[in-house]
Amino acid sequence: MLKRFWLWLGRLLGRLLLALLVLGLAGWGIGALVYHFKYRGPVSTEEVVAPTEAADTQAIIEDAIGVVEQHRDNTRVLRDAHAKAHGCVRAEVRVRDDLAPALRHGVFAEPSKEWQAWVRLSNGNAYPQFDRIRDARGMAIKLLDVPGAKLTADPRHAGEQDFVMFNHPVFFVRDVAEYRSNFAAQAEGKKVLAFFPSGDPRTWELRHLFIALRTLSPAPESPVATTYSSVAPYKLGPHNIKYRVIPAPEQCPDYQLPEQNRDLPNFLRSALYQQLSLDRMPACFALQVQRQNPQYYMPIEDTSIEWDESISPFETVADIRLPAQDFDSPEQNLACDNLSFNPWHALPEHRPIGGINRLRKAVYEAISTYRLERNGVR
Ligand code: HEM
């Protein structure tokens, strides 16, 4: 009797599993077909501003200020995103000698030109947490003493050209309207439900939920051992581009980082310190750009879409070197906290484009001003 029951249960579970597998495969197949037909080129090379964008932006700023206040670190107000730094380090950014003439614009106009820069390496979370926790990792570069009028009028940033990235190629929302509803839901603690705004399946953002889950990835072995992407598009002179910074150990002397203790809360800072300060070994990267090919689905107004590398490969425009250095002093860490990176600290030749970048202009300025004033720096 018992044996028959177990056999029956086994068959039932087997059929259930098979049904689930078939359903999963069918769902995946339908998803792939929809993706293929819905997301096809050609696309516009121009920006398109949604009518609700200004109101959405204002609402997002108010929510973001709520978040920084919520995560206040005793007396200091931290960044709303990428609150925890692994360090701010000095860097040299050298334009490639053989850079193609078509890519010589803005700070890349002059081959062999070397810029001095600050690089801030960070975890993406809104408040500091152990480095081993899944998260996005950020890299923000600030080139110094860059001549020419910038896109922001603030004289404090008059000589700066920033590049602001994290280590995933796509963003978990497409545009400002979706960011507003998602961010508001997340601020109420609805982490997964934020992607299912109503009972209507047409509003469900399953693909974006998967992007969010993949963005929160395990920590790399060091902040210099991962690729950082601009995610959103920019101008490079007449071109629309995305950019990324990719490790280029072949440009540096051979070095093997000793294994770090990943249970230490700040092991990514330790890894950076071990390489640059203790072992006195530099770290190397390549700064690369990818040009939009509007014949294919490489949209300006949707940051959840990766531009296909097989259609438009990345081209190296500059080499980045973090020389051996001491960076982990209380003074430098405080100065690092008080820096502001913003994609709009830029020459017109590097203008940020697309809705998410337009949103970032208002939000980064507002949050940076708010936290620096609250911290008594301004
Ligand atoms: C394209 C996608 C994005 C990327 C690659 C990105 C990357 C980063 C990085 C790396 C930082 C840290 C900069 C630093 O080291 O100081 C940062 C800061 C910040 N991000 Fe983003 N971000 C993106 C989108 C957004 C969006 C859509 C918002 C909100 C509207 C946002 C809000 C902020 C804020 C408020 C800060 C702190 C600014 C400050 O206080 O100085 N980011 N972001």
Short mmCIF file of C-alpha atoms and ligand atoms in Angstrom, two decimals:
data_model
loop_
_atom_site.label_atom_id
_atom_site.label_comp_id
_atom_site.label_asym_id
_atom_site.label_seq_id
_atom_site.Cartn_x
_atom_site.Cartn_y
_atom_site.Cartn_z
CA MET A 1 0.00 0.00 0.00
CA LEU A 2 2.77 2.39 1.08
CA LYS A 3 4.89 1.37 -1.92
CA ARG A 4 2.04 2.24 -4.30
CA PHE A 5 1.60 5.57 -2.61
CA TRP A 6 5.33 6.43 -3.07
CA LEU A 7 5.20 5.35 -6.71
CA TRP A 8 2.13 7.50 -7.29
CA LEU A 9 3.77 10.49 -5.56
CA GLY A 10 6.97 9.99 -7.59
CA ARG A 11 5.01 9.95 -10.87
CA LEU A 12 3.05 13.03 -9.83
CA LEU A 13 6.20 14.97 -8.94
CA GLY A 14 7.91 13.83 -12.17
CA ARG A 15 4.96 15.08 -14.26
CA LEU A 16 4.85 18.32 -12.33
CA LEU A 17 8.56 18.90 -12.94
CA LEU A 18 8.14 18.09 -16.65
CA ALA A 19 5.20 20.50 -16.89
CA LEU A 20 7.23 23.22 -15.18
CA LEU A 21 10.16 22.60 -17.53
CA VAL A 22 7.92 22.82 -20.62
CA LEU A 23 6.25 25.97 -19.27
CA GLY A 24 9.66 27.52 -18.49
CA LEU A 25 11.00 26.70 -21.97
CA ALA A 26 7.83 28.03 -23.65
CA GLY A 27 8.06 31.23 -21.57
CA TRP A 28 11.70 31.65 -22.47
CA GLY A 29 10.94 31.02 -26.18
CA ILE A 30 8.04 33.51 -26.23
CA GLY A 31 10.19 36.05 -24.34
CA ALA A 32 13.03 35.64 -26.86
CA LEU A 33 10.60 36.05 -29.80
CA VAL A 34 8.95 39.15 -28.28
CA TYR A 35 12.38 40.62 -27.55
CA HIS A 36 13.51 39.91 -31.10
CA PHE A 37 10.47 41.53 -32.75
CA LYS A 38 9.89 44.36 -30.28
CA TYR A 39 13.48 45.50 -29.98
CA ARG A 40 14.60 45.97 -33.58
CA GLY A 41 16.40 48.75 -35.37
CA PRO A 42 16.64 51.22 -36.89
CA VAL A 43 16.55 53.64 -33.92
CA SER A 44 16.73 57.40 -33.56
CA THR A 45 20.06 59.12 -33.11
CA GLU A 46 18.32 62.01 -31.30
CA GLU A 47 17.03 62.43 -27.77
CA VAL A 48 13.27 62.32 -27.09
CA VAL A 49 12.04 64.07 -23.91
CA ALA A 50 8.88 62.63 -22.33
CA PRO A 51 6.24 65.23 -21.29
CA THR A 52 6.20 63.96 -17.67
CA GLU A 53 9.98 64.09 -17.25
CA ALA A 54 10.24 67.37 -15.28
CA ALA A 55 7.57 66.32 -12.75
CA ASP A 56 9.06 62.80 -12.43
CA THR A 57 12.51 64.29 -11.82
CA GLN A 58 11.25 66.57 -9.04
CA ALA A 59 9.51 63.65 -7.30
CA ILE A 60 12.68 61.52 -7.54
CA ILE A 61 14.79 64.27 -5.93
CA GLU A 62 12.38 64.42 -2.98
CA ASP A 63 12.51 60.62 -2.54
CA ALA A 64 16.32 60.64 -2.83
CA ILE A 65 16.66 63.24 -0.07
CA GLY A 66 14.45 61.00 2.09
CA VAL A 67 16.87 58.11 1.43
CA VAL A 68 20.04 60.04 2.38
CA GLU A 69 18.41 61.21 5.60
CA GLN A 70 17.30 57.65 6.39
CA HIS A 71 20.87 56.32 6.01
CA ARG A 72 22.67 59.15 7.76
CA ASP A 73 25.92 57.90 9.32
CA ASN A 74 25.69 59.55 12.78
CA THR A 75 26.52 63.13 11.97
CA ARG A 76 27.59 62.82 8.33
CA VAL A 77 25.21 62.60 5.39
CA LEU A 78 26.51 60.09 2.83
CA ARG A 79 25.80 59.78 -0.88
CA ASP A 80 22.33 58.52 -1.84
CA ALA A 81 24.00 55.84 -3.97
CA HIS A 82 27.56 54.44 -3.86
CA ALA A 83 27.84 55.60 -0.25
CA LYS A 84 30.84 53.42 0.64
CA ALA A 85 34.21 54.15 -0.96
CA HIS A 86 37.10 51.70 -1.17
CA GLY A 87 39.33 54.70 -1.69
CA CYS A 88 40.06 57.71 -3.84
CA VAL A 89 43.28 57.21 -5.77
CA ARG A 90 45.36 59.35 -8.10
CA ALA A 91 45.45 58.25 -11.74
CA GLU A 92 47.06 59.11 -15.08
CA VAL A 93 44.86 58.95 -18.16
CA ARG A 94 46.86 58.92 -21.39
CA VAL A 95 45.22 59.30 -24.80
CA ARG A 96 46.30 56.57 -27.22
CA ASP A 97 49.13 57.62 -29.60
CA ASP A 98 47.40 55.97 -32.56
CA LEU A 99 43.84 57.07 -31.79
CA ALA A 100 41.68 57.10 -34.95
CA PRO A 101 41.10 60.72 -36.11
CA ALA A 102 37.30 60.15 -36.01
CA LEU A 103 37.50 59.65 -32.22
CA ARG A 104 39.69 62.67 -31.43
CA HIS A 105 37.20 64.87 -29.59
CA GLY A 106 37.03 66.62 -26.22
CA VAL A 107 39.65 65.29 -23.80
CA PHE A 108 40.72 62.75 -26.45
CA ALA A 109 41.44 65.43 -29.07
CA GLU A 110 45.22 65.22 -28.69
CA PRO A 111 46.97 61.83 -29.03
CA SER A 112 49.57 61.13 -26.26
CA LYS A 113 48.06 63.82 -24.00
CA GLU A 114 48.25 62.75 -20.34
CA TRP A 115 45.59 63.92 -17.83
CA GLN A 116 45.93 63.77 -14.06
CA ALA A 117 42.82 62.39 -12.39
CA TRP A 118 41.06 61.19 -9.23
CA VAL A 119 39.38 57.80 -9.26
CA ARG A 120 36.78 56.93 -6.60
CA LEU A 121 35.98 53.21 -6.24
CA SER A 122 32.78 52.29 -4.43
CA ASN A 123 30.01 49.85 -3.58
CA GLY A 124 26.64 50.77 -5.10
CA ASN A 125 24.46 50.47 -2.01
CA ALA A 126 22.81 53.48 -0.35
CA TYR A 127 24.55 52.73 2.94
CA PRO A 128 27.87 51.02 3.80
CA GLN A 129 27.73 47.25 4.20
CA PHE A 130 30.16 44.29 4.16
CA ASP A 131 31.94 44.04 0.80
CA ARG A 132 31.07 40.35 0.37
CA ILE A 133 27.35 41.22 0.07
CA ARG A 134 26.11 41.16 -3.53
CA ASP A 135 26.16 44.69 -4.94
CA ALA A 136 27.12 46.83 -7.94
CA ARG A 137 30.63 48.34 -7.77
CA GLY A 138 31.26 51.88 -8.97
CA MET A 139 34.13 53.72 -10.58
CA ALA A 140 34.09 57.52 -10.95
CA ILE A 141 36.93 59.31 -12.73
CA LYS A 142 37.58 63.02 -12.53
CA LEU A 143 40.09 64.46 -15.02
CA LEU A 144 41.68 67.64 -13.65
CA ASP A 145 42.71 70.96 -15.21
CA VAL A 146 40.62 70.38 -18.32
CA PRO A 147 40.32 73.69 -20.19
CA GLY A 148 37.13 74.89 -21.91
CA ALA A 149 33.56 75.78 -20.91
CA LYS A 150 31.65 72.93 -19.22
CA LEU A 151 28.00 71.86 -19.24
CA THR A 152 27.53 72.86 -15.58
CA ALA A 153 27.94 76.51 -14.62
CA ASP A 154 29.32 75.73 -11.12
CA PRO A 155 32.81 77.33 -10.95
CA ARG A 156 33.90 74.67 -8.40
CA HIS A 157 33.83 72.11 -11.20
CA ALA A 158 35.08 74.36 -14.00
CA GLY A 159 38.23 72.32 -14.69
CA GLU A 160 36.70 68.84 -14.42
CA GLN A 161 35.69 66.12 -16.85
CA ASP A 162 34.00 63.19 -15.06
CA PHE A 163 33.27 59.64 -16.17
CA VAL A 164 30.80 57.81 -13.89
CA MET A 165 30.27 54.05 -14.23
CA PHE A 166 29.33 50.80 -12.51
CA ASN A 167 30.25 47.20 -13.24
CA HIS A 168 27.19 46.04 -15.18
CA PRO A 169 26.44 46.97 -18.82
CA VAL A 170 22.72 47.75 -18.34
CA PHE A 171 20.41 49.54 -15.91
CA PHE A 172 17.32 47.99 -14.28
CA VAL A 173 14.93 50.64 -15.67
CA ARG A 174 14.50 52.01 -19.17
CA ASP A 175 13.51 55.62 -18.49
CA VAL A 176 12.67 58.33 -15.98
CA ALA A 177 8.99 57.39 -15.56
CA GLU A 178 9.89 53.79 -14.73
CA TYR A 179 12.68 54.96 -12.40
CA ARG A 180 10.17 57.11 -10.49
CA SER A 181 7.69 54.31 -9.85
CA ASN A 182 10.42 51.73 -9.13
CA PHE A 183 12.38 54.01 -6.76
CA ALA A 184 9.23 55.03 -4.86
CA ALA A 185 8.25 51.37 -4.40
CA GLN A 186 11.78 50.42 -3.31
CA ALA A 187 11.83 53.29 -0.79
CA GLU A 188 8.74 51.65 0.76
CA GLY A 189 10.70 48.39 1.06
CA LYS A 190 9.05 46.68 -1.96
CA LYS A 191 12.20 45.22 -3.49
CA VAL A 192 10.67 42.69 -5.91
CA LEU A 193 7.13 44.13 -6.06
CA ALA A 194 8.68 47.33 -7.46
CA PHE A 195 8.88 45.46 -10.79
CA PHE A 196 5.17 44.51 -10.71
CA PRO A 197 3.47 47.92 -10.34
CA SER A 198 -0.10 46.65 -10.94
CA GLY A 199 -2.16 43.50 -11.49
CA ASP A 200 -2.00 44.09 -15.26
CA PRO A 201 0.71 41.75 -16.66
CA ARG A 202 1.49 44.34 -19.37
CA THR A 203 3.05 46.55 -16.66
CA TRP A 204 5.26 43.75 -15.27
CA GLU A 205 8.99 44.29 -15.79
CA LEU A 206 10.33 40.74 -15.44
CA ARG A 207 13.36 41.43 -17.68
CA HIS A 208 14.25 44.45 -15.56
CA LEU A 209 13.94 42.39 -12.38
CA PHE A 210 16.52 39.94 -13.82
CA ILE A 211 18.82 42.87 -14.68
CA ALA A 212 18.53 44.16 -11.09
CA LEU A 213 19.34 40.70 -9.71
CA ARG A 214 22.35 40.30 -12.01
CA THR A 215 23.61 43.82 -11.19
CA LEU A 216 23.86 42.81 -7.55
CA SER A 217 26.78 40.49 -8.13
CA PRO A 218 29.43 38.93 -5.84
CA ALA A 219 32.40 41.17 -5.11
CA PRO A 220 35.40 40.98 -7.49
CA GLU A 221 38.75 40.03 -5.94
CA SER A 222 39.73 43.70 -6.03
CA PRO A 223 38.13 46.97 -7.22
CA VAL A 224 40.75 46.98 -10.01
CA ALA A 225 39.67 43.53 -11.26
CA THR A 226 36.29 44.27 -12.85
CA THR A 227 34.93 46.12 -15.91
CA TYR A 228 32.98 49.34 -15.37
CA SER A 229 30.42 50.57 -17.93
CA SER A 230 28.84 53.96 -18.57
CA VAL A 231 25.49 52.15 -19.04
CA ALA A 232 23.91 55.37 -20.36
CA PRO A 233 24.94 57.00 -23.68
CA TYR A 234 27.03 60.14 -24.33
CA LYS A 235 28.21 62.26 -27.21
CA LEU A 236 31.79 61.98 -28.38
CA GLY A 237 31.92 64.90 -30.81
CA PRO A 238 29.45 63.94 -33.56
CA HIS A 239 29.09 60.31 -32.38
CA ASN A 240 26.67 58.76 -29.89
CA ILE A 241 28.68 56.38 -27.71
CA LYS A 242 28.76 54.33 -24.54
CA TYR A 243 32.05 53.91 -22.75
CA ARG A 244 33.65 51.44 -20.38
CA VAL A 245 36.86 50.92 -18.40
CA ILE A 246 38.31 47.43 -18.63
CA PRO A 247 41.28 46.00 -16.64
CA ALA A 248 44.44 45.88 -18.77
CA PRO A 249 46.98 44.00 -16.63
CA GLU A 250 49.11 43.46 -19.76
CA GLN A 251 49.95 47.20 -19.68
CA CYS A 252 51.37 46.88 -16.13
CA PRO A 253 54.24 44.82 -14.63
CA ASP A 254 53.22 41.23 -13.73
CA TYR A 255 51.42 41.12 -10.39
CA GLN A 256 49.37 38.55 -8.51
CA LEU A 257 47.28 39.91 -5.65
CA PRO A 258 47.57 37.63 -2.59
CA GLU A 259 44.24 36.09 -1.66
CA GLN A 260 42.19 38.42 0.54
CA ASN A 261 40.05 37.48 3.51
CA ARG A 262 36.55 38.08 2.08
CA ASP A 263 35.01 37.97 5.54
CA LEU A 264 36.61 41.28 6.47
CA PRO A 265 34.01 44.06 6.07
CA ASN A 266 36.29 46.24 3.90
CA PHE A 267 38.33 43.65 2.04
CA LEU A 268 38.05 45.57 -1.25
CA ARG A 269 39.81 48.53 0.35
CA SER A 270 42.40 46.09 1.76
CA ALA A 271 42.97 44.63 -1.73
CA LEU A 272 43.56 48.10 -3.17
CA TYR A 273 45.84 48.99 -0.27
CA GLN A 274 47.80 45.74 -0.62
CA GLN A 275 48.48 46.34 -4.33
CA LEU A 276 49.08 50.11 -4.49
CA SER A 277 50.47 50.88 -1.02
CA LEU A 278 52.11 47.72 0.39
CA ASP A 279 53.35 45.92 -2.72
CA ARG A 280 53.84 49.26 -4.55
CA MET A 281 52.43 47.83 -7.78
CA PRO A 282 50.39 49.96 -10.24
CA ALA A 283 47.03 48.94 -11.74
CA CYS A 284 46.18 49.43 -15.42
CA PHE A 285 42.95 49.83 -17.38
CA ALA A 286 41.86 50.72 -20.91
CA LEU A 287 39.18 53.37 -21.49
CA GLN A 288 37.07 52.29 -24.45
CA VAL A 289 34.15 53.67 -26.45
CA GLN A 290 31.40 51.94 -28.44
CA ARG A 291 29.74 53.90 -31.25
CA GLN A 292 25.98 53.71 -31.79
CA ASN A 293 24.97 52.01 -35.04
CA PRO A 294 21.39 53.29 -35.45
CA GLN A 295 20.59 50.63 -38.06
CA TYR A 296 20.42 48.18 -35.14
CA TYR A 297 18.61 48.31 -31.79
CA MET A 298 21.01 50.61 -29.92
CA PRO A 299 18.57 53.10 -28.41
CA ILE A 300 19.41 56.41 -26.71
CA GLU A 301 16.29 56.43 -24.51
CA ASP A 302 16.46 52.94 -22.97
CA THR A 303 19.29 52.15 -20.54
CA SER A 304 18.07 48.57 -20.04
CA ILE A 305 19.33 47.62 -23.52
CA GLU A 306 22.94 46.59 -24.06
CA TRP A 307 24.42 47.74 -27.36
CA ASP A 308 25.56 44.64 -29.18
CA GLU A 309 29.36 44.36 -29.14
CA SER A 310 29.41 42.03 -32.13
CA ILE A 311 27.79 44.83 -34.20
CA SER A 312 29.70 47.73 -32.68
CA PRO A 313 32.93 46.67 -30.95
CA PHE A 314 34.61 48.78 -28.25
CA GLU A 315 37.64 50.85 -29.34
CA THR A 316 40.36 51.87 -26.87
CA VAL A 317 40.81 55.64 -26.65
CA ALA A 318 43.06 56.01 -23.57
CA ASP A 319 45.11 54.05 -21.05
CA ILE A 320 44.53 54.53 -17.34
CA ARG A 321 47.22 53.89 -14.77
CA LEU A 322 46.80 53.98 -10.99
CA PRO A 323 50.42 54.36 -9.84
CA ALA A 324 51.74 52.88 -6.58
CA GLN A 325 50.68 55.31 -3.87
CA ASP A 326 49.47 55.89 -0.30
CA PHE A 327 45.80 56.76 -0.36
CA ASP A 328 44.32 55.44 2.88
CA SER A 329 44.80 58.40 5.24
CA PRO A 330 41.97 60.01 7.28
CA GLU A 331 42.53 63.32 5.42
CA GLN A 332 42.34 61.75 1.97
CA ASN A 333 39.31 59.63 2.90
CA LEU A 334 37.44 62.71 4.10
CA ALA A 335 38.45 64.69 1.00
CA CYS A 336 37.22 61.72 -1.09
CA ASP A 337 33.86 61.78 0.69
CA ASN A 338 33.56 65.49 -0.05
CA LEU A 339 34.21 65.14 -3.79
CA SER A 340 31.26 65.26 -6.16
CA PHE A 341 31.24 63.26 -9.38
CA ASN A 342 28.58 64.01 -11.95
CA PRO A 343 28.37 62.95 -15.63
CA TRP A 344 27.47 66.60 -16.39
CA HIS A 345 30.86 67.85 -15.17
CA ALA A 346 31.78 67.63 -18.81
CA LEU A 347 32.84 69.37 -21.99
CA PRO A 348 30.03 69.76 -24.56
CA GLU A 349 31.90 67.21 -26.72
CA HIS A 350 31.12 64.59 -23.99
CA ARG A 351 27.50 65.65 -23.37
CA PRO A 352 25.46 62.99 -21.50
CA ILE A 353 22.35 62.02 -23.51
CA GLY A 354 19.12 60.11 -22.89
CA GLY A 355 16.46 60.41 -20.18
CA ILE A 356 18.36 58.65 -17.39
CA ASN A 357 21.32 61.00 -17.91
CA ARG A 358 19.04 64.07 -18.01
CA LEU A 359 17.57 62.87 -14.71
CA ARG A 360 21.04 62.41 -13.23
CA LYS A 361 21.92 66.05 -13.89
CA ALA A 362 19.23 67.33 -11.52
CA VAL A 363 19.56 64.53 -8.97
CA TYR A 364 23.37 64.50 -8.59
CA GLU A 365 23.47 68.30 -8.26
CA ALA A 366 20.66 68.32 -5.68
CA ILE A 367 21.99 65.43 -3.57
CA SER A 368 25.60 66.56 -3.68
CA THR A 369 24.63 70.12 -2.64
CA TYR A 370 22.34 68.77 0.09
CA ARG A 371 24.90 66.43 1.65
CA LEU A 372 27.81 68.89 1.43
CA GLU A 373 25.72 71.64 3.05
CA ARG A 374 24.50 69.28 5.77
CA ASN A 375 28.11 68.23 6.40
CA GLY A 376 29.21 71.85 6.69
CA VAL A 377 31.54 71.63 3.68
CA ARG A 378 29.77 74.44 1.79
C1 HEM B 1 23.41 55.04 -15.88
C2 HEM B 1 23.33 54.57 -14.76
C3 HEM B 1 24.11 55.01 -13.54
C4 HEM B 1 25.42 54.82 -13.23
C5 HEM B 1 26.46 54.13 -14.08
C6 HEM B 1 25.65 55.40 -11.93
C7 HEM B 1 26.84 55.38 -11.23
C8 HEM B 1 27.10 56.08 -10.07
C9 HEM B 1 28.35 56.11 -9.37
C10 HEM B 1 29.60 55.34 -9.76
C11 HEM B 1 28.22 56.95 -8.33
C12 HEM B 1 29.28 57.28 -7.29
C13 HEM B 1 30.05 58.49 -7.73
C14 HEM B 1 31.11 58.80 -6.72
O1 HEM B 1 32.05 58.00 -6.59
O2 HEM B 1 31.01 59.86 -6.06
C15 HEM B 1 26.89 57.44 -8.34
C16 HEM B 1 26.40 58.33 -7.41
C17 HEM B 1 25.11 58.72 -7.37
N1 HEM B 1 24.11 58.27 -8.20
FE1 HEM B 1 24.30 57.16 -9.86
N2 HEM B 1 24.48 55.95 -11.50
C18 HEM B 1 23.53 55.75 -12.45
C19 HEM B 1 22.22 56.15 -12.42
C20 HEM B 1 21.70 56.90 -11.42
C21 HEM B 1 20.33 57.34 -11.38
C22 HEM B 1 19.27 57.06 -12.43
C23 HEM B 1 20.21 58.06 -10.24
C24 HEM B 1 19.01 58.74 -9.69
C25 HEM B 1 18.23 59.44 -10.36
C26 HEM B 1 21.47 58.08 -9.56
C27 HEM B 1 21.74 58.75 -8.40
C28 HEM B 1 22.97 58.90 -7.83
C29 HEM B 1 23.24 59.79 -6.71
C30 HEM B 1 22.23 60.68 -6.00
C31 HEM B 1 24.59 59.67 -6.43
C32 HEM B 1 25.37 60.43 -5.34
C33 HEM B 1 25.75 61.81 -5.87
C34 HEM B 1 26.49 62.64 -4.83
O3 HEM B 1 25.97 62.78 -3.71
O4 HEM B 1 27.59 63.15 -5.14
N3 HEM B 1 22.37 57.36 -10.30
N4 HEM B 1 26.22 56.90 -9.41
#
